[in-house]
């Protein structure tokens, strides 16, 4: 709110979101949470498993990107699915955006946000597969057996 009061623009807020998505795949605390998430996903004792966040678009969106990537879903399909969230959260935040227009980038999804996470994963870890297997401890074959077959 301080940034908004100080005159932040929608472009500034969009950059805040891009930075947040980068942090979700690089900051140790976030990465540890995604690692734990995959540990639970790969342990049949915890299934079925529900996951969500307050808006269901950012942390949940990245988690979904990671799950679908582990299942070899193509990036275009993952992005299309993610972008559906814009329509699903629009009504929830419409009144707030009317009052404070500059927050619009904070309460929606944008291709640039998820692309930032993808790019940072490739840059920092070498590939999505390496990030999943080496950093998050995902057994891709096990995921496929559990969730596809």
PDB file of C-alpha atoms in Angstrom:
ATOM      1  CA  UNK A   1       0.000   0.000   0.000  1.00  0.00           C
ATOM      2  CA  UNK A   2       2.928   2.301   0.642  1.00  0.00           C
ATOM      3  CA  UNK A   3       4.069   1.952  -2.962  1.00  0.00           C
ATOM      4  CA  UNK A   4       0.571   2.643  -4.215  1.00  0.00           C
ATOM      5  CA  UNK A   5       0.247   5.709  -1.996  1.00  0.00           C
ATOM      6  CA  UNK A   6       3.637   6.882  -3.243  1.00  0.00           C
ATOM      7  CA  UNK A   7       2.386   6.866  -6.842  1.00  0.00           C
ATOM      8  CA  UNK A   8       3.185   3.385  -8.139  1.00  0.00           C
ATOM      9  CA  UNK A   9       1.854   2.664 -11.610  1.00  0.00           C
ATOM     10  CA  UNK A  10       0.210  -0.426 -13.035  1.00  0.00           C
ATOM     11  CA  UNK A  11       3.552  -1.175 -14.705  1.00  0.00           C
ATOM     12  CA  UNK A  12       5.206  -1.055 -11.281  1.00  0.00           C
ATOM     13  CA  UNK A  13       2.603  -3.461  -9.919  1.00  0.00           C
ATOM     14  CA  UNK A  14       3.071  -5.763 -12.885  1.00  0.00           C
ATOM     15  CA  UNK A  15       6.800  -5.872 -12.109  1.00  0.00           C
ATOM     16  CA  UNK A  16       5.979  -6.715  -8.500  1.00  0.00           C
ATOM     17  CA  UNK A  17       4.090  -9.763  -9.768  1.00  0.00           C
ATOM     18  CA  UNK A  18       6.848 -10.789 -12.178  1.00  0.00           C
ATOM     19  CA  UNK A  19       9.342 -10.580  -9.315  1.00  0.00           C
ATOM     20  CA  UNK A  20       7.032 -12.609  -7.080  1.00  0.00           C
ATOM     21  CA  UNK A  21       6.846 -15.429  -9.631  1.00  0.00           C
ATOM     22  CA  UNK A  22      10.628 -15.453  -9.922  1.00  0.00           C
ATOM     23  CA  UNK A  23      10.904 -15.631  -6.146  1.00  0.00           C
ATOM     24  CA  UNK A  24       8.496 -18.574  -6.022  1.00  0.00           C
ATOM     25  CA  UNK A  25      10.992 -20.706  -7.934  1.00  0.00           C
ATOM     26  CA  UNK A  26      14.220 -19.344  -6.449  1.00  0.00           C
ATOM     27  CA  UNK A  27      13.767 -18.332  -2.810  1.00  0.00           C
ATOM     28  CA  UNK A  28      14.714 -21.202  -0.502  1.00  0.00           C
ATOM     29  CA  UNK A  29      11.528 -21.030   1.590  1.00  0.00           C
ATOM     30  CA  UNK A  30       9.272 -21.230  -1.463  1.00  0.00           C
ATOM     31  CA  UNK A  31      11.325 -23.996  -3.035  1.00  0.00           C
ATOM     32  CA  UNK A  32      11.222 -25.964   0.224  1.00  0.00           C
ATOM     33  CA  UNK A  33       7.442 -25.687   0.276  1.00  0.00           C
ATOM     34  CA  UNK A  34       7.150 -26.938  -3.313  1.00  0.00           C
ATOM     35  CA  UNK A  35       9.515 -29.791  -2.447  1.00  0.00           C
ATOM     36  CA  UNK A  36       7.292 -30.765   0.482  1.00  0.00           C
ATOM     37  CA  UNK A  37       4.245 -30.436  -1.743  1.00  0.00           C
ATOM     38  CA  UNK A  38       5.707 -32.939  -4.200  1.00  0.00           C
ATOM     39  CA  UNK A  39       6.679 -35.261  -1.367  1.00  0.00           C
ATOM     40  CA  UNK A  40       3.010 -35.360  -0.384  1.00  0.00           C
ATOM     41  CA  UNK A  41       1.855 -35.719  -3.992  1.00  0.00           C
ATOM     42  CA  UNK A  42       4.085 -38.754  -4.434  1.00  0.00           C
ATOM     43  CA  UNK A  43       2.968 -40.449  -1.214  1.00  0.00           C
ATOM     44  CA  UNK A  44      -0.292 -42.307  -1.699  1.00  0.00           C
ATOM     45  CA  UNK A  45      -1.038 -41.996   2.036  1.00  0.00           C
ATOM     46  CA  UNK A  46      -1.819 -38.310   1.500  1.00  0.00           C
ATOM     47  CA  UNK A  47      -4.173 -38.725  -1.441  1.00  0.00           C
ATOM     48  CA  UNK A  48      -6.509 -37.316  -2.413  1.00  0.00           C
ATOM     49  CA  UNK A  49      -4.778 -33.999  -1.857  1.00  0.00           C
ATOM     50  CA  UNK A  50      -6.268 -30.541  -2.253  1.00  0.00           C
ATOM     51  CA  UNK A  51      -4.112 -27.469  -2.784  1.00  0.00           C
ATOM     52  CA  UNK A  52      -5.047 -23.803  -2.941  1.00  0.00           C
ATOM     53  CA  UNK A  53      -4.117 -20.297  -1.886  1.00  0.00           C
ATOM     54  CA  UNK A  54      -6.212 -17.232  -1.125  1.00  0.00           C
ATOM     55  CA  UNK A  55      -6.714 -16.260  -4.766  1.00  0.00           C
ATOM     56  CA  UNK A  56      -5.835 -19.611  -6.312  1.00  0.00           C
ATOM     57  CA  UNK A  57      -3.748 -18.060  -9.065  1.00  0.00           C
ATOM     58  CA  UNK A  58      -0.153 -17.368  -8.021  1.00  0.00           C
ATOM     59  CA  UNK A  59       1.318 -19.967  -5.664  1.00  0.00           C
ATOM     60  CA  UNK A  60      -1.346 -22.379  -6.835  1.00  0.00           C
ATOM     61  CA  UNK A  61      -0.686 -21.442 -10.451  1.00  0.00           C
ATOM     62  CA  UNK A  62       3.022 -22.198 -10.086  1.00  0.00           C
ATOM     63  CA  UNK A  63       2.249 -25.460  -8.267  1.00  0.00           C
ATOM     64  CA  UNK A  64      -0.070 -26.464 -11.092  1.00  0.00           C
ATOM     65  CA  UNK A  65       2.558 -25.517 -13.677  1.00  0.00           C
ATOM     66  CA  UNK A  66       5.040 -27.767 -11.877  1.00  0.00           C
ATOM     67  CA  UNK A  67       2.632 -30.701 -11.598  1.00  0.00           C
ATOM     68  CA  UNK A  68       1.594 -30.488 -15.233  1.00  0.00           C
ATOM     69  CA  UNK A  69       5.230 -30.119 -16.301  1.00  0.00           C
ATOM     70  CA  UNK A  70       6.094 -33.270 -14.349  1.00  0.00           C
ATOM     71  CA  UNK A  71       3.331 -35.016 -16.300  1.00  0.00           C
ATOM     72  CA  UNK A  72       4.779 -33.821 -19.633  1.00  0.00           C
ATOM     73  CA  UNK A  73       1.917 -31.456 -20.422  1.00  0.00           C
ATOM     74  CA  UNK A  74       3.133 -28.971 -23.009  1.00  0.00           C
ATOM     75  CA  UNK A  75       3.840 -25.376 -22.018  1.00  0.00           C
ATOM     76  CA  UNK A  76       1.127 -23.944 -24.282  1.00  0.00           C
ATOM     77  CA  UNK A  77      -1.576 -26.068 -22.640  1.00  0.00           C
ATOM     78  CA  UNK A  78      -0.276 -25.174 -19.181  1.00  0.00           C
ATOM     79  CA  UNK A  79      -0.328 -21.478 -20.066  1.00  0.00           C
ATOM     80  CA  UNK A  80      -3.853 -21.685 -21.488  1.00  0.00           C
ATOM     81  CA  UNK A  81      -5.043 -23.352 -18.285  1.00  0.00           C
ATOM     82  CA  UNK A  82      -3.295 -20.757 -16.122  1.00  0.00           C
ATOM     83  CA  UNK A  83      -4.754 -17.844 -18.087  1.00  0.00           C
ATOM     84  CA  UNK A  84      -8.286 -19.112 -17.438  1.00  0.00           C
ATOM     85  CA  UNK A  85      -7.796 -17.858 -13.887  1.00  0.00           C
ATOM     86  CA  UNK A  86      -8.107 -14.276 -15.126  1.00  0.00           C
ATOM     87  CA  UNK A  87     -11.780 -14.853 -15.865  1.00  0.00           C
ATOM     88  CA  UNK A  88     -12.337 -16.790 -12.669  1.00  0.00           C
ATOM     89  CA  UNK A  89     -10.944 -14.115 -10.327  1.00  0.00           C
ATOM     90  CA  UNK A  90     -12.169 -11.052 -12.215  1.00  0.00           C
ATOM     91  CA  UNK A  91     -15.475 -10.714 -10.329  1.00  0.00           C
ATOM     92  CA  UNK A  92     -13.836 -11.406  -6.982  1.00  0.00           C
ATOM     93  CA  UNK A  93     -11.633  -8.310  -7.259  1.00  0.00           C
ATOM     94  CA  UNK A  94     -13.673  -6.054  -9.571  1.00  0.00           C
ATOM     95  CA  UNK A  95     -14.856  -3.710  -6.819  1.00  0.00           C
ATOM     96  CA  UNK A  96     -11.321  -3.286  -5.477  1.00  0.00           C
ATOM     97  CA  UNK A  97      -9.952  -2.534  -8.932  1.00  0.00           C
ATOM     98  CA  UNK A  98     -12.681   0.078  -9.444  1.00  0.00           C
ATOM     99  CA  UNK A  99     -11.556   1.806  -6.244  1.00  0.00           C
ATOM    100  CA  UNK A 100      -7.794   1.459  -6.808  1.00  0.00           C
ATOM    101  CA  UNK A 101      -7.075   0.870 -10.492  1.00  0.00           C
ATOM    102  CA  UNK A 102      -3.329   0.470  -9.994  1.00  0.00           C
ATOM    103  CA  UNK A 103      -3.849  -2.880  -8.220  1.00  0.00           C
ATOM    104  CA  UNK A 104      -5.252  -4.553 -11.340  1.00  0.00           C
ATOM    105  CA  UNK A 105      -1.991  -6.443 -12.101  1.00  0.00           C
ATOM    106  CA  UNK A 106      -1.917  -7.783  -8.542  1.00  0.00           C
ATOM    107  CA  UNK A 107      -5.307  -9.448  -8.753  1.00  0.00           C
ATOM    108  CA  UNK A 108      -5.118 -11.199 -12.090  1.00  0.00           C
ATOM    109  CA  UNK A 109      -2.822 -13.479 -14.033  1.00  0.00           C
ATOM    110  CA  UNK A 110      -0.625 -12.589 -16.963  1.00  0.00           C
ATOM    111  CA  UNK A 111       1.407 -14.655 -19.398  1.00  0.00           C
ATOM    112  CA  UNK A 112       4.477 -12.622 -18.409  1.00  0.00           C
ATOM    113  CA  UNK A 113       4.187 -13.777 -14.796  1.00  0.00           C
ATOM    114  CA  UNK A 114       4.324 -17.494 -15.537  1.00  0.00           C
ATOM    115  CA  UNK A 115       6.862 -16.940 -18.335  1.00  0.00           C
ATOM    116  CA  UNK A 116       9.117 -15.261 -15.762  1.00  0.00           C
ATOM    117  CA  UNK A 117       8.992 -18.409 -13.615  1.00  0.00           C
ATOM    118  CA  UNK A 118       9.719 -20.635 -16.609  1.00  0.00           C
ATOM    119  CA  UNK A 119      12.638 -18.450 -17.681  1.00  0.00           C
ATOM    120  CA  UNK A 120      14.141 -18.302 -14.201  1.00  0.00           C
ATOM    121  CA  UNK A 121      13.868 -22.089 -13.846  1.00  0.00           C
ATOM    122  CA  UNK A 122      15.751 -22.568 -17.115  1.00  0.00           C
ATOM    123  CA  UNK A 123      18.347 -19.948 -16.150  1.00  0.00           C
ATOM    124  CA  UNK A 124      18.975 -21.100 -12.593  1.00  0.00           C
ATOM    125  CA  UNK A 125      18.441 -24.859 -12.790  1.00  0.00           C
ATOM    126  CA  UNK A 126      19.129 -25.646 -16.446  1.00  0.00           C
ATOM    127  CA  UNK A 127      15.680 -26.995 -17.310  1.00  0.00           C
ATOM    128  CA  UNK A 128      12.276 -27.718 -15.882  1.00  0.00           C
ATOM    129  CA  UNK A 129      13.152 -31.407 -15.665  1.00  0.00           C
ATOM    130  CA  UNK A 130      16.290 -30.689 -13.643  1.00  0.00           C
ATOM    131  CA  UNK A 131      14.387 -28.354 -11.339  1.00  0.00           C
ATOM    132  CA  UNK A 132      11.708 -30.974 -10.757  1.00  0.00           C
ATOM    133  CA  UNK A 133      14.001 -33.947 -10.278  1.00  0.00           C
ATOM    134  CA  UNK A 134      17.161 -32.496  -8.758  1.00  0.00           C
ATOM    135  CA  UNK A 135      15.764 -29.620  -6.714  1.00  0.00           C
ATOM    136  CA  UNK A 136      12.241 -30.701  -5.830  1.00  0.00           C
ATOM    137  CA  UNK A 137      12.908 -34.443  -5.669  1.00  0.00           C
ATOM    138  CA  UNK A 138      10.196 -35.348  -8.143  1.00  0.00           C
ATOM    139  CA  UNK A 139      10.151 -38.890  -9.489  1.00  0.00           C
ATOM    140  CA  UNK A 140       8.619 -38.098 -12.863  1.00  0.00           C
ATOM    141  CA  UNK A 141       7.923 -41.737 -13.733  1.00  0.00           C
ATOM    142  CA  UNK A 142       6.151 -42.240 -10.401  1.00  0.00           C
ATOM    143  CA  UNK A 143       4.089 -39.084 -10.969  1.00  0.00           C
ATOM    144  CA  UNK A 144       3.018 -40.377 -14.375  1.00  0.00           C
ATOM    145  CA  UNK A 145       2.117 -43.774 -12.946  1.00  0.00           C
ATOM    146  CA  UNK A 146       0.145 -42.207 -10.124  1.00  0.00           C
ATOM    147  CA  UNK A 147      -1.660 -39.534 -12.095  1.00  0.00           C
ATOM    148  CA  UNK A 148      -1.838 -40.616 -15.723  1.00  0.00           C
ATOM    149  CA  UNK A 149      -2.152 -44.361 -15.881  1.00  0.00           C
TER     150      UNK A 149
END
